[in-house]
PDB file of C-alpha atoms in Angstrom:
ATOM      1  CA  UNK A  19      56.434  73.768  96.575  1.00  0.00           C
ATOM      2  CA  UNK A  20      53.740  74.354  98.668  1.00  0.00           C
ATOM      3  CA  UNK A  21      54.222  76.235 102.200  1.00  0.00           C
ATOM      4  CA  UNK A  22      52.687  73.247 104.254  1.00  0.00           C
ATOM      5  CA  UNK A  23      54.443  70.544 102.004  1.00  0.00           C
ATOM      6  CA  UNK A  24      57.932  72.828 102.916  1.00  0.00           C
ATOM      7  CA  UNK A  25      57.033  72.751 106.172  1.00  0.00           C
ATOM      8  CA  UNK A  26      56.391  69.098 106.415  1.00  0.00           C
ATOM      9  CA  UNK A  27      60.225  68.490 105.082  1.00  0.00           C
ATOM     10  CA  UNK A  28      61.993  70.629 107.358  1.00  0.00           C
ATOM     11  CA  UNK A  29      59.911  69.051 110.050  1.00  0.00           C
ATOM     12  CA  UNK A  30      60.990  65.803 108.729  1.00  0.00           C
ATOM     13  CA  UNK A  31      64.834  66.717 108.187  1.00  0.00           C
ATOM     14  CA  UNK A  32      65.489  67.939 111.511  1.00  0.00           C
ATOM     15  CA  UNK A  33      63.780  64.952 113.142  1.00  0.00           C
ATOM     16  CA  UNK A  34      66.378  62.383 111.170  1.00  0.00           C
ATOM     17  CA  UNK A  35      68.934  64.488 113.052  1.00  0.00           C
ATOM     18  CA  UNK A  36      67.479  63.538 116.323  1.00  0.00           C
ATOM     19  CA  UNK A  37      67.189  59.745 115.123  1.00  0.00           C
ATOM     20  CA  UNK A  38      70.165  59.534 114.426  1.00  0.00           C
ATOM     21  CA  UNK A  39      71.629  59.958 117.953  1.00  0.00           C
ATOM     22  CA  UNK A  40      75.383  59.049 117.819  1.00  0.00           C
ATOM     23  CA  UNK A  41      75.168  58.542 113.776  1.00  0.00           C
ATOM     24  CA  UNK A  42      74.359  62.549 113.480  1.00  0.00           C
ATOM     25  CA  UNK A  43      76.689  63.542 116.913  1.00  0.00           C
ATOM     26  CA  UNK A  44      79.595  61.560 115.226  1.00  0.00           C
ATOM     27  CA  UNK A  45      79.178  63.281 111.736  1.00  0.00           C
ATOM     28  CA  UNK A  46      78.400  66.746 112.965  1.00  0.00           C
ATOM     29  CA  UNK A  47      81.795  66.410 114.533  1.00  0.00           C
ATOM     30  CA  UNK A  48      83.549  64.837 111.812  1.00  0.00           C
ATOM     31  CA  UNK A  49      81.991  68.189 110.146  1.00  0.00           C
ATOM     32  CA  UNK A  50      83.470  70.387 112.480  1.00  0.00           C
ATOM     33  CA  UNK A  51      87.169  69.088 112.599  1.00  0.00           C
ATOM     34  CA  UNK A  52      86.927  68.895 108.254  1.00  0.00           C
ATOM     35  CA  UNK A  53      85.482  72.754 108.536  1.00  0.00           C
ATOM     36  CA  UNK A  54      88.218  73.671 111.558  1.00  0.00           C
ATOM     37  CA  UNK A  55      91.080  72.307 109.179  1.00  0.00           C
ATOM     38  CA  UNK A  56      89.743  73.941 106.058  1.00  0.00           C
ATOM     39  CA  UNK A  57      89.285  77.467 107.982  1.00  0.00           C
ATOM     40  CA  UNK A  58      93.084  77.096 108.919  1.00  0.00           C
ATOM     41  CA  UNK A  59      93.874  76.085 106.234  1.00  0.00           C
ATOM     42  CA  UNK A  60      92.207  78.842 104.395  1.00  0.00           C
ATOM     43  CA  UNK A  61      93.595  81.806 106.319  1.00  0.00           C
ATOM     44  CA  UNK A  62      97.130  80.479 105.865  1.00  0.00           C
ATOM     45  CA  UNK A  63      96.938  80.027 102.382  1.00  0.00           C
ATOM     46  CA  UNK A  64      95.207  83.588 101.657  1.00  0.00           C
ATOM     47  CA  UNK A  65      97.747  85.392 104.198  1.00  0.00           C
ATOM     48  CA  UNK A  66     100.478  83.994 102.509  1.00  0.00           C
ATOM     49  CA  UNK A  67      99.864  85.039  99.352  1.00  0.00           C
ATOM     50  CA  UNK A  68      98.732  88.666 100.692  1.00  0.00           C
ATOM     51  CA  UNK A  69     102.202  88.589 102.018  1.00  0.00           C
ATOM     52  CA  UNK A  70     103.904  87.234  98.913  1.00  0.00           C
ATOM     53  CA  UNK A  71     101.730  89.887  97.259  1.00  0.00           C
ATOM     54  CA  UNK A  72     102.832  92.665  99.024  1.00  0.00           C
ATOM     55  CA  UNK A  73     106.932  90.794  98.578  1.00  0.00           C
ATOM     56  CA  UNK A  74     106.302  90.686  94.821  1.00  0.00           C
ATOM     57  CA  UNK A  75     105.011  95.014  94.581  1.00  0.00           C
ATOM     58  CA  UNK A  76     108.199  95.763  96.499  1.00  0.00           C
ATOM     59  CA  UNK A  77     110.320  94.234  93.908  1.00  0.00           C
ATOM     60  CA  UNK A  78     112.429  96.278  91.565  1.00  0.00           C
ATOM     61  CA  UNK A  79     114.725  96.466  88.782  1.00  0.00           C
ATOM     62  CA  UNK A  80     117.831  98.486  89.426  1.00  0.00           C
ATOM     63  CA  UNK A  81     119.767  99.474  86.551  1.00  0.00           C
ATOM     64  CA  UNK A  82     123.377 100.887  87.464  1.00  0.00           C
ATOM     65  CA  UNK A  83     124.396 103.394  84.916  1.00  0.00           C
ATOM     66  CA  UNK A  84     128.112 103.319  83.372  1.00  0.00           C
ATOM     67  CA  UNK A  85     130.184 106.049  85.158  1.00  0.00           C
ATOM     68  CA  UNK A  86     131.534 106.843  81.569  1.00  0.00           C
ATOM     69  CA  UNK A  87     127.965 107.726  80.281  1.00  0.00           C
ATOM     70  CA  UNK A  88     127.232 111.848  80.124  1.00  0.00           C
ATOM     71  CA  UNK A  89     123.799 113.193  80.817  1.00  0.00           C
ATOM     72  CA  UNK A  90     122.633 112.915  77.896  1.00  0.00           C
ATOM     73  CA  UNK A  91     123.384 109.604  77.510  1.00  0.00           C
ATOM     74  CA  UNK A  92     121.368 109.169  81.077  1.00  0.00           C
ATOM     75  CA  UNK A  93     118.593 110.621  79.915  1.00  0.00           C
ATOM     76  CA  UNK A  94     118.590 108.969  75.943  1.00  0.00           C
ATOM     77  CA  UNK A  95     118.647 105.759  78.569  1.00  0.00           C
ATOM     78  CA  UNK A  96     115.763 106.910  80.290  1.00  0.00           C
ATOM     79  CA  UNK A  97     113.738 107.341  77.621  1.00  0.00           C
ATOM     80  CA  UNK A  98     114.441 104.268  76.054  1.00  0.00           C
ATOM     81  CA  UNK A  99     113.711 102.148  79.079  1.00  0.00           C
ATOM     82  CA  UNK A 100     110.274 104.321  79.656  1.00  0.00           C
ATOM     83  CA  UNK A 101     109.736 103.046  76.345  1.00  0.00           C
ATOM     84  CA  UNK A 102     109.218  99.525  77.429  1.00  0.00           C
ATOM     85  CA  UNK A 103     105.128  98.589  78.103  1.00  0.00           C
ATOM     86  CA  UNK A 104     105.778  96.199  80.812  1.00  0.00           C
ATOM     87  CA  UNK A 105     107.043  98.941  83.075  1.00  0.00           C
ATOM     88  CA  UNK A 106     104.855 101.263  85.591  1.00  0.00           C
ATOM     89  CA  UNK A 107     107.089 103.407  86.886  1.00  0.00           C
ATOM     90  CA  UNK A 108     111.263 105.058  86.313  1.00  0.00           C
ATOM     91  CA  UNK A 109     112.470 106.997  88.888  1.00  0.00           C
ATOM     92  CA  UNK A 110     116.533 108.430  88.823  1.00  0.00           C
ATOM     93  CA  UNK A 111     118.694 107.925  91.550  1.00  0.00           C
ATOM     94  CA  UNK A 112     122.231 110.110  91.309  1.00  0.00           C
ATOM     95  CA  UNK A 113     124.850 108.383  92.934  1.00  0.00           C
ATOM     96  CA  UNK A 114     124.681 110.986  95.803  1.00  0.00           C
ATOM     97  CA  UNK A 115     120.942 109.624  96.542  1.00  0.00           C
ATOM     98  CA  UNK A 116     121.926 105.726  95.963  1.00  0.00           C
ATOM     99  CA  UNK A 117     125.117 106.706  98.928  1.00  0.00           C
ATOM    100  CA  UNK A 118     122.822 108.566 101.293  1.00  0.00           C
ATOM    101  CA  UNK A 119     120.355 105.202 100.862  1.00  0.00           C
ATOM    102  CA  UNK A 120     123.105 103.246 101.306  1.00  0.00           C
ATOM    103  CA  UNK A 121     124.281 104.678 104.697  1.00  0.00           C
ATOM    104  CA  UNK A 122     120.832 104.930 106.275  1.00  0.00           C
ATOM    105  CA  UNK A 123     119.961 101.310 104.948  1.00  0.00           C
ATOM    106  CA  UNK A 124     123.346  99.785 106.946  1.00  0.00           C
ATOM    107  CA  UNK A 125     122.335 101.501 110.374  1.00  0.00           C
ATOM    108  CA  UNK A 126     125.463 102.184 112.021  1.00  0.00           C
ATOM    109  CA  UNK A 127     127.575 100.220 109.967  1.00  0.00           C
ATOM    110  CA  UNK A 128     126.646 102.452 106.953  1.00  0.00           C
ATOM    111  CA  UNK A 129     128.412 105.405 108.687  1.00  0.00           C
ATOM    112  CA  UNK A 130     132.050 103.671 107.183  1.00  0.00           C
ATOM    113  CA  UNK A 131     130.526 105.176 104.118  1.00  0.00           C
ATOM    114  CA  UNK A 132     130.259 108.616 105.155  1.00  0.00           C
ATOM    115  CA  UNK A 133     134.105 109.079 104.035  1.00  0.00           C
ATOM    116  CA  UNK A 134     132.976 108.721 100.766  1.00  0.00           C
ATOM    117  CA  UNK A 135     131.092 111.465 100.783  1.00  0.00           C
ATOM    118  CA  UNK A 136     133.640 113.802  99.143  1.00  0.00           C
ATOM    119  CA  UNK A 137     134.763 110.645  96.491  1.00  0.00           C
ATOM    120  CA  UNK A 138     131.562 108.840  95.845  1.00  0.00           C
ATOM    121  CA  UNK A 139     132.300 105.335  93.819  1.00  0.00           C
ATOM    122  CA  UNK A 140     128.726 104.490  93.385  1.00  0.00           C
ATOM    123  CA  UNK A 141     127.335 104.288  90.005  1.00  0.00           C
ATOM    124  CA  UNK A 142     123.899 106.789  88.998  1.00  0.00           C
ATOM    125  CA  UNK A 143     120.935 104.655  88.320  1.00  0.00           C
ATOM    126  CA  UNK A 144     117.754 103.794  87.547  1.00  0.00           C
ATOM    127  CA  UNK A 145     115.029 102.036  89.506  1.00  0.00           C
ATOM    128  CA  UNK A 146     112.399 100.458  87.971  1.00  0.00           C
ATOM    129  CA  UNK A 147     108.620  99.310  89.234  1.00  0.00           C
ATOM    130  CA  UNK A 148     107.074  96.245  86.643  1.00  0.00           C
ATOM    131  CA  UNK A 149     103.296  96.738  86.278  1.00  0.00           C
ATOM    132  CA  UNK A 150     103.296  93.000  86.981  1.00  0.00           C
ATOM    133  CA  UNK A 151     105.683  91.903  89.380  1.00  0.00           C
ATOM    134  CA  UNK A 152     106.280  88.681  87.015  1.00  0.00           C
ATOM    135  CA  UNK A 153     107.324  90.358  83.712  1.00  0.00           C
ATOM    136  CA  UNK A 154     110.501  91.842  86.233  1.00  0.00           C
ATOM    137  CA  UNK A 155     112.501  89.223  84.549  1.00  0.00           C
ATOM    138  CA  UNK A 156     111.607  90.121  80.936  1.00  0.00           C
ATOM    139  CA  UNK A 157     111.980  93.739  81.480  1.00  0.00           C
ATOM    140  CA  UNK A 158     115.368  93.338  83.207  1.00  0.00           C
ATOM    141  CA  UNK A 159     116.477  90.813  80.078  1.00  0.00           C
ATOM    142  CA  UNK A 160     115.699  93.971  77.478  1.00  0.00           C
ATOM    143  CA  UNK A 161     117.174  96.653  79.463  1.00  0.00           C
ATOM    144  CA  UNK A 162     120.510  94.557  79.516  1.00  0.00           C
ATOM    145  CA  UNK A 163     120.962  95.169  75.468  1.00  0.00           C
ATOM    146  CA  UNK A 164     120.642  98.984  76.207  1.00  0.00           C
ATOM    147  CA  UNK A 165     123.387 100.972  75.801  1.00  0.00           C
ATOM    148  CA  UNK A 166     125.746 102.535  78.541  1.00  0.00           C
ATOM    149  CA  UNK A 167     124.912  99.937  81.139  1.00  0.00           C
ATOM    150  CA  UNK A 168     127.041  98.625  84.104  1.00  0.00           C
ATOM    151  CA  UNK A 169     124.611  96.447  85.676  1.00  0.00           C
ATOM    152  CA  UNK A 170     121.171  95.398  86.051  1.00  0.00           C
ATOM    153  CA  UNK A 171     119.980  93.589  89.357  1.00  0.00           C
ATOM    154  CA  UNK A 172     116.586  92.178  90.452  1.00  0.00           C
ATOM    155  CA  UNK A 173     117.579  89.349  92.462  1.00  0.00           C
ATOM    156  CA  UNK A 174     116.907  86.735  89.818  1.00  0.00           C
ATOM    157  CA  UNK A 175     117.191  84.182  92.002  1.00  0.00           C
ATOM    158  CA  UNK A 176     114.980  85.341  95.038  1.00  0.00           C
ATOM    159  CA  UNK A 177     112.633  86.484  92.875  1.00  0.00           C
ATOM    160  CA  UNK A 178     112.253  83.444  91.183  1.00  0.00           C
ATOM    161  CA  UNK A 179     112.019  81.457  93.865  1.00  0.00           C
ATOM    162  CA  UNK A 180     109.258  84.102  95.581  1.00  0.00           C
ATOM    163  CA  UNK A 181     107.236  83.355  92.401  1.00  0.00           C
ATOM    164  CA  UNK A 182     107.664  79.468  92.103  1.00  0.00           C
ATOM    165  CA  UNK A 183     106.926  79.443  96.511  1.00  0.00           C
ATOM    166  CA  UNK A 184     103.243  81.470  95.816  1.00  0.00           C
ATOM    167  CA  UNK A 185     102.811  78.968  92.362  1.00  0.00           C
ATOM    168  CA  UNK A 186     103.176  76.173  94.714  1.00  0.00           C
ATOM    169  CA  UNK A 187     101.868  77.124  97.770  1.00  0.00           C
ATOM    170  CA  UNK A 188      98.571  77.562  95.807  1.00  0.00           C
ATOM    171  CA  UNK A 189      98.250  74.341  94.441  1.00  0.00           C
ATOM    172  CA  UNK A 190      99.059  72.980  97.770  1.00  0.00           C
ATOM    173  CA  UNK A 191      96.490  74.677  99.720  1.00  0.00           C
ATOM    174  CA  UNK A 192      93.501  73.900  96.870  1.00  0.00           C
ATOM    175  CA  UNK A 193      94.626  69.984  96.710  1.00  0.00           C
ATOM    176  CA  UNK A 194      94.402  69.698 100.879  1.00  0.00           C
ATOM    177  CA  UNK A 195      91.135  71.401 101.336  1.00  0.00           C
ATOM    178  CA  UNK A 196      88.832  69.591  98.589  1.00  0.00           C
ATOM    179  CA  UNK A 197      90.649  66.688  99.799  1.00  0.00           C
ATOM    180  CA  UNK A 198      89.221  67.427 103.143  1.00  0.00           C
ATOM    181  CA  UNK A 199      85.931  68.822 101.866  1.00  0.00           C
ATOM    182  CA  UNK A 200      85.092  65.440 100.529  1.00  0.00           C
ATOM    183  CA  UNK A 201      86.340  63.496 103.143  1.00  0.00           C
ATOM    184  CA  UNK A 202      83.356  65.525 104.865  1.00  0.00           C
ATOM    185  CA  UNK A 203      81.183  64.842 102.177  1.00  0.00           C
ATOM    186  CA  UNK A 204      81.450  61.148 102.605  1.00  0.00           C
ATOM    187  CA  UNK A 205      81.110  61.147 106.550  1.00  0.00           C
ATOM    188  CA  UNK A 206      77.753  63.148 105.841  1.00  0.00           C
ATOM    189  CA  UNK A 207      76.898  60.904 102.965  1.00  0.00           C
ATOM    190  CA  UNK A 208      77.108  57.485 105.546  1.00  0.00           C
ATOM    191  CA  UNK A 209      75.137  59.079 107.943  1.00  0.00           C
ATOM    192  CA  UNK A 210      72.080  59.933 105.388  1.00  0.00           C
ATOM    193  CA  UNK A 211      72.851  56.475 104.084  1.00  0.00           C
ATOM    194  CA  UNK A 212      71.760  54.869 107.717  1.00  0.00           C
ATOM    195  CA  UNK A 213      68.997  56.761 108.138  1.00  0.00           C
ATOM    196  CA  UNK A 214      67.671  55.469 104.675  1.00  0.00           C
ATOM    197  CA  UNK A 215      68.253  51.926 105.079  1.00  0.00           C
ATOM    198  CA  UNK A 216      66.472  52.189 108.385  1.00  0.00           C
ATOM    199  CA  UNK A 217      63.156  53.867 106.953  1.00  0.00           C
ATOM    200  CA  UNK A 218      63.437  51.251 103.806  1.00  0.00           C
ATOM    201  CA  UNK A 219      60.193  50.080 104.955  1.00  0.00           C
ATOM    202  CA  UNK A 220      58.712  53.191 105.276  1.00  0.00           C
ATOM    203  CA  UNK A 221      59.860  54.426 102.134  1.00  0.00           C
ATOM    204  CA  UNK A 222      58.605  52.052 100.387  1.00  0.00           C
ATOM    205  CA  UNK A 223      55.371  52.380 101.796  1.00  0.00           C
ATOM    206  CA  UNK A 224      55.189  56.374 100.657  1.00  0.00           C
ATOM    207  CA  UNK A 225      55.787  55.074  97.247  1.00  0.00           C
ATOM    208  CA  UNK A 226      53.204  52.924  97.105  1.00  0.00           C
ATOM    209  CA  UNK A 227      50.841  55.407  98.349  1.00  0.00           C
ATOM    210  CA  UNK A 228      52.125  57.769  95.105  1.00  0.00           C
ATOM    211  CA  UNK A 229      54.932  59.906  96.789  1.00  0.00           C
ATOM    212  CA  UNK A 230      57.763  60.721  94.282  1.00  0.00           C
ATOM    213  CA  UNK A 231      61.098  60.645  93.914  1.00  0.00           C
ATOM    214  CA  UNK A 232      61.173  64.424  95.536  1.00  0.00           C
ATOM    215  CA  UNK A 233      58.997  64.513  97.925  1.00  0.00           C
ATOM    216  CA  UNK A 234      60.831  61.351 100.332  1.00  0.00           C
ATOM    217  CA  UNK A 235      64.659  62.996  99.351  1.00  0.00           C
ATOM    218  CA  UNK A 236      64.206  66.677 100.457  1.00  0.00           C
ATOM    219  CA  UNK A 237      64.003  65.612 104.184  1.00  0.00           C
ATOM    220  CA  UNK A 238      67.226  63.781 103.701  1.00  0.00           C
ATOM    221  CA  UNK A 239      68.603  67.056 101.658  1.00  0.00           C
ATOM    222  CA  UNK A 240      67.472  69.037 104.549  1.00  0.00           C
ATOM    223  CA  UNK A 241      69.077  66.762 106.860  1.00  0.00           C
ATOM    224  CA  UNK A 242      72.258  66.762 105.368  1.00  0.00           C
ATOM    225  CA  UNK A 243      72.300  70.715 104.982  1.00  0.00           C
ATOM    226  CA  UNK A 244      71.262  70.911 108.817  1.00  0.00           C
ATOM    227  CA  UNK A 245      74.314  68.632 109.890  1.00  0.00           C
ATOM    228  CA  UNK A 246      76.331  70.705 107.278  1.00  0.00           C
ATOM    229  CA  UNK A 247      75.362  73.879 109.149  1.00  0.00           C
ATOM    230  CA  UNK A 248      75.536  73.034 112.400  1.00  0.00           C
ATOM    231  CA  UNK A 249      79.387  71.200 111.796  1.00  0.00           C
ATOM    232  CA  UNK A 250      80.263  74.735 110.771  1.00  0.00           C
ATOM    233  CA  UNK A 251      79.540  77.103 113.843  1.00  0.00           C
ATOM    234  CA  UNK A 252      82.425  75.728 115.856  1.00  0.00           C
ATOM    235  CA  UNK A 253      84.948  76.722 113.243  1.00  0.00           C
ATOM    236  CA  UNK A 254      83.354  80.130 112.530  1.00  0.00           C
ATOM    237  CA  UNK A 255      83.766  80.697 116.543  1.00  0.00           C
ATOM    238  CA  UNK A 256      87.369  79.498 116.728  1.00  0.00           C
ATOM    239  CA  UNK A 257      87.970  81.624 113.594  1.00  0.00           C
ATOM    240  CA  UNK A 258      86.475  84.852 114.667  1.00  0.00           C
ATOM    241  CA  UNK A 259      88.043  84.687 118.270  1.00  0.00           C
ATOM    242  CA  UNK A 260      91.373  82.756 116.900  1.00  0.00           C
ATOM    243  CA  UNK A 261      92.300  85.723 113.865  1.00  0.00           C
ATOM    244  CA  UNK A 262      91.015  88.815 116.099  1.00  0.00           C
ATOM    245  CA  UNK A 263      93.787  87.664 118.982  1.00  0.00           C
ATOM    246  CA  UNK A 264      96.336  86.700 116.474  1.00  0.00           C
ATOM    247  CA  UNK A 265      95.912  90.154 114.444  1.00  0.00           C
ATOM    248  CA  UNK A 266      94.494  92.402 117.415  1.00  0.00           C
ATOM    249  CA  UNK A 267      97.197  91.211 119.848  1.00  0.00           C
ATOM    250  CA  UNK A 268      99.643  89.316 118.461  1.00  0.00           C
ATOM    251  CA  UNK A 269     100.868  90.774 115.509  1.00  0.00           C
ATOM    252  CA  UNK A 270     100.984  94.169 117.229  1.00  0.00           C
ATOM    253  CA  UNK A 271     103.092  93.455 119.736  1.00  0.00           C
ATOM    254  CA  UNK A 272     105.493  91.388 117.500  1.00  0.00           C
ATOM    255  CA  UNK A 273     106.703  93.096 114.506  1.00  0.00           C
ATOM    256  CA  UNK A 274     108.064  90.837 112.220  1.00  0.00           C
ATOM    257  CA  UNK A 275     109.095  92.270 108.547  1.00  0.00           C
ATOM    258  CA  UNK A 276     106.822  91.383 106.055  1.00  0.00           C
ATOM    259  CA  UNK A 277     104.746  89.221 108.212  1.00  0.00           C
ATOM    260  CA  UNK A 278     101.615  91.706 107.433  1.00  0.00           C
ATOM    261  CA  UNK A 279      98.189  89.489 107.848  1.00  0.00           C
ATOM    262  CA  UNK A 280      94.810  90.615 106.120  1.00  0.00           C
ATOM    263  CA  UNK A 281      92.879  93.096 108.096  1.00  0.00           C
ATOM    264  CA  UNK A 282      90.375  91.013 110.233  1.00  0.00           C
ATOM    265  CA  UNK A 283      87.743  93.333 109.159  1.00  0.00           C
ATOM    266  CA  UNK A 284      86.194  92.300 106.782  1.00  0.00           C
ATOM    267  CA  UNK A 285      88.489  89.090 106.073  1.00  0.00           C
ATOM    268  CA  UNK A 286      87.463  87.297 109.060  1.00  0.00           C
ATOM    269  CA  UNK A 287      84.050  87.485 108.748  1.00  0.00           C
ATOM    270  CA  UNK A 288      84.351  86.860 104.683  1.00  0.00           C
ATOM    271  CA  UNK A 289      86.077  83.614 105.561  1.00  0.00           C
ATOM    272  CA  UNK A 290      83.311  82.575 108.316  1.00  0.00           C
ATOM    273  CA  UNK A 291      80.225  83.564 104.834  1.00  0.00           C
ATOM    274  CA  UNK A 292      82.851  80.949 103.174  1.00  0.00           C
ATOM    275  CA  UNK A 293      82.945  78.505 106.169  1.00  0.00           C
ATOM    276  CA  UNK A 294      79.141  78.415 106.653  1.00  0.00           C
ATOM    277  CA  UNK A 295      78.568  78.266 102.711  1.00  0.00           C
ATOM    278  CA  UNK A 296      80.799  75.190 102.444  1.00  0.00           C
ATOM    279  CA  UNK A 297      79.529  73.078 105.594  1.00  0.00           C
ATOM    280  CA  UNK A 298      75.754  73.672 104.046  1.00  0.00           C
ATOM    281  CA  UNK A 299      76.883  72.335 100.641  1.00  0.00           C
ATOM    282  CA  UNK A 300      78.985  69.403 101.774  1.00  0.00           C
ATOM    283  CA  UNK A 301      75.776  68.112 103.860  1.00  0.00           C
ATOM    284  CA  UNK A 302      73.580  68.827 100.694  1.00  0.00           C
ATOM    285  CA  UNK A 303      76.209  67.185  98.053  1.00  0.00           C
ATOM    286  CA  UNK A 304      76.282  64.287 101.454  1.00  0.00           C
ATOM    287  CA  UNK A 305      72.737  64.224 100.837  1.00  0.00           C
ATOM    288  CA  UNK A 306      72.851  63.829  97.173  1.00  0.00           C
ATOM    289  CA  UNK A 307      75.550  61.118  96.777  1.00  0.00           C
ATOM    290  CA  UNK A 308      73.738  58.730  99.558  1.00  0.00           C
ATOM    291  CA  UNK A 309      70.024  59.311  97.870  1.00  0.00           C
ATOM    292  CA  UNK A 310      71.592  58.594  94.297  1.00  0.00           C
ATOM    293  CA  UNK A 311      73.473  55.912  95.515  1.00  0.00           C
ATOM    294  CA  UNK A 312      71.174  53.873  98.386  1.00  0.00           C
ATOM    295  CA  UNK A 313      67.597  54.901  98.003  1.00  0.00           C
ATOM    296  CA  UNK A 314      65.714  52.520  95.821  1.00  0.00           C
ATOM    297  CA  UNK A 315      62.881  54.068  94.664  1.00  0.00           C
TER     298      UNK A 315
END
């Protein structure tokens, strides 16, 4: 494409806009409330599953050894769980280190447990780090058949739900946004279709006088990628200044466990690429699905 013919459609495009008056002010808005929701929407979903990421490496299998097994029974059972592909990592805990854990993990209730110090009932054990947090299950299942075990815990049931929340909260998040990318797609696509049923005339005209198929749809394309772009520098603002208070301020002066959001660096500004990327394509795809449809050529 030549520089002048270029020229000529971008020229073109961003006059529509102007045209358009209310038309373009109605879907560049429309735009930036789709964009707004799918930013928020986007930095919930991703900091949720950072944080059910993060949930998911801290779990652990911890097997409870039989207070009837010798030493070298604990360390035959070491091997044999070491033994096991699925796992990353076997530390030993004596039951002097899983009491001293205990007391410092209960605060000042835990010191009750100092006066068993000198008769410690805890069990030795074994704790155990999956090299994906979803085989826990499996591994925890095929330790249970070893030999000289008391008991195995992983929080089945935590864990399970932890895994089946992230599954979910996925699909969730996916289904809303393209649901509200295309309802921006078709606000975008009415808008180009107005402007082309109100230079029918003139279109016609340009294809009489040889113009093809091309040459009258890029000033719509660039039309639709210009109301696209523009929709999307509201919700890159709100973004920017919204995450930096909520992670700069916020989230330092409340600690909440677990609650642990994605650096804003460079998250925030990754999202905003993302943001900008998707408001140019949905006024482009706008563009596409009104030409296709409505301009009779």
């Amino acid at each position: 494409m030549k520089i002048r013919t270029l020229k000529r459609h971008l020229r073109e495009g961003v006059k529509n806009i102007f045209r358009n008056g209310w038309m373009t002010v109605a879907s560049i808005g429309s735009v930036t409330v789709t964009l707004l929701l799918v930013a928020a929407f986007l930095v919930i979903i991703l900091n949720l599953n950072h944080m059910a990421e993060k949930v998911e490496e801290d779990v652990i299998v911890k097997v409870l050894i039989d207070v009837a097994a010798s030493d070298d029974d604990i360390k035959t059972l070491g091997d044999e769980i070491k033994k096991i592909n699925q796992i990353e990592s076997v530390v030993f805990s004596s039951k002097d280190e899983e009491l001293d854990s205990l007391i410092k993990g209960m605060g000042k209730e835990g010191k009750s447990w100092e006066l068993f110090e000198q008769d410690n009932p805890l069990n030795h054990a074994y704790i155990i780090k999956a090299k994906e947090p979803k085989d826990t299950a499996v591994i925890a299942e095929k330790i249970r058949g070893f030999d000289h075990i008391y008991r195995v815990n992983y929080g089945k049931e935590v864990v399970s739900q932890l895994f089946e929340f992230n599954k979910n909260a996925r699909i969730v998040g996916i289904i809303l946004i393209v649901g509200l990318v295309f309802t921006a797609i078709f606000l975008i696509s009415n808008t180009i279709k107005l402007t082309i049923m109100a230079r029918s005339t003139e279109i016609g005209i340009m294809k009489l006088v040889g113009a093809t198929n091309g040459f009258i749809r890029w000033p719509f394309f660039i039309e639709g990628m210009l109301l696209g772009m523009i929709g999307s520098i509201i919700p890159i603002a709100a973004l920017l200044a919204g995450y930096y208070y909520i992670v700069e301020k916020l989230v330092i002066s409340v600690q909440i466990p677990f609650f642990e959001l994605l650096p804003f660096y460079p998250f925030a500004w990754q999202i905003s690429l993302v943001i900008f990327l998707i408001g140019a394509l949905i006024g482009v795809w706008g563009s596409i699905m009104s030409v296709r449809r409505f301009l009779k050529v």
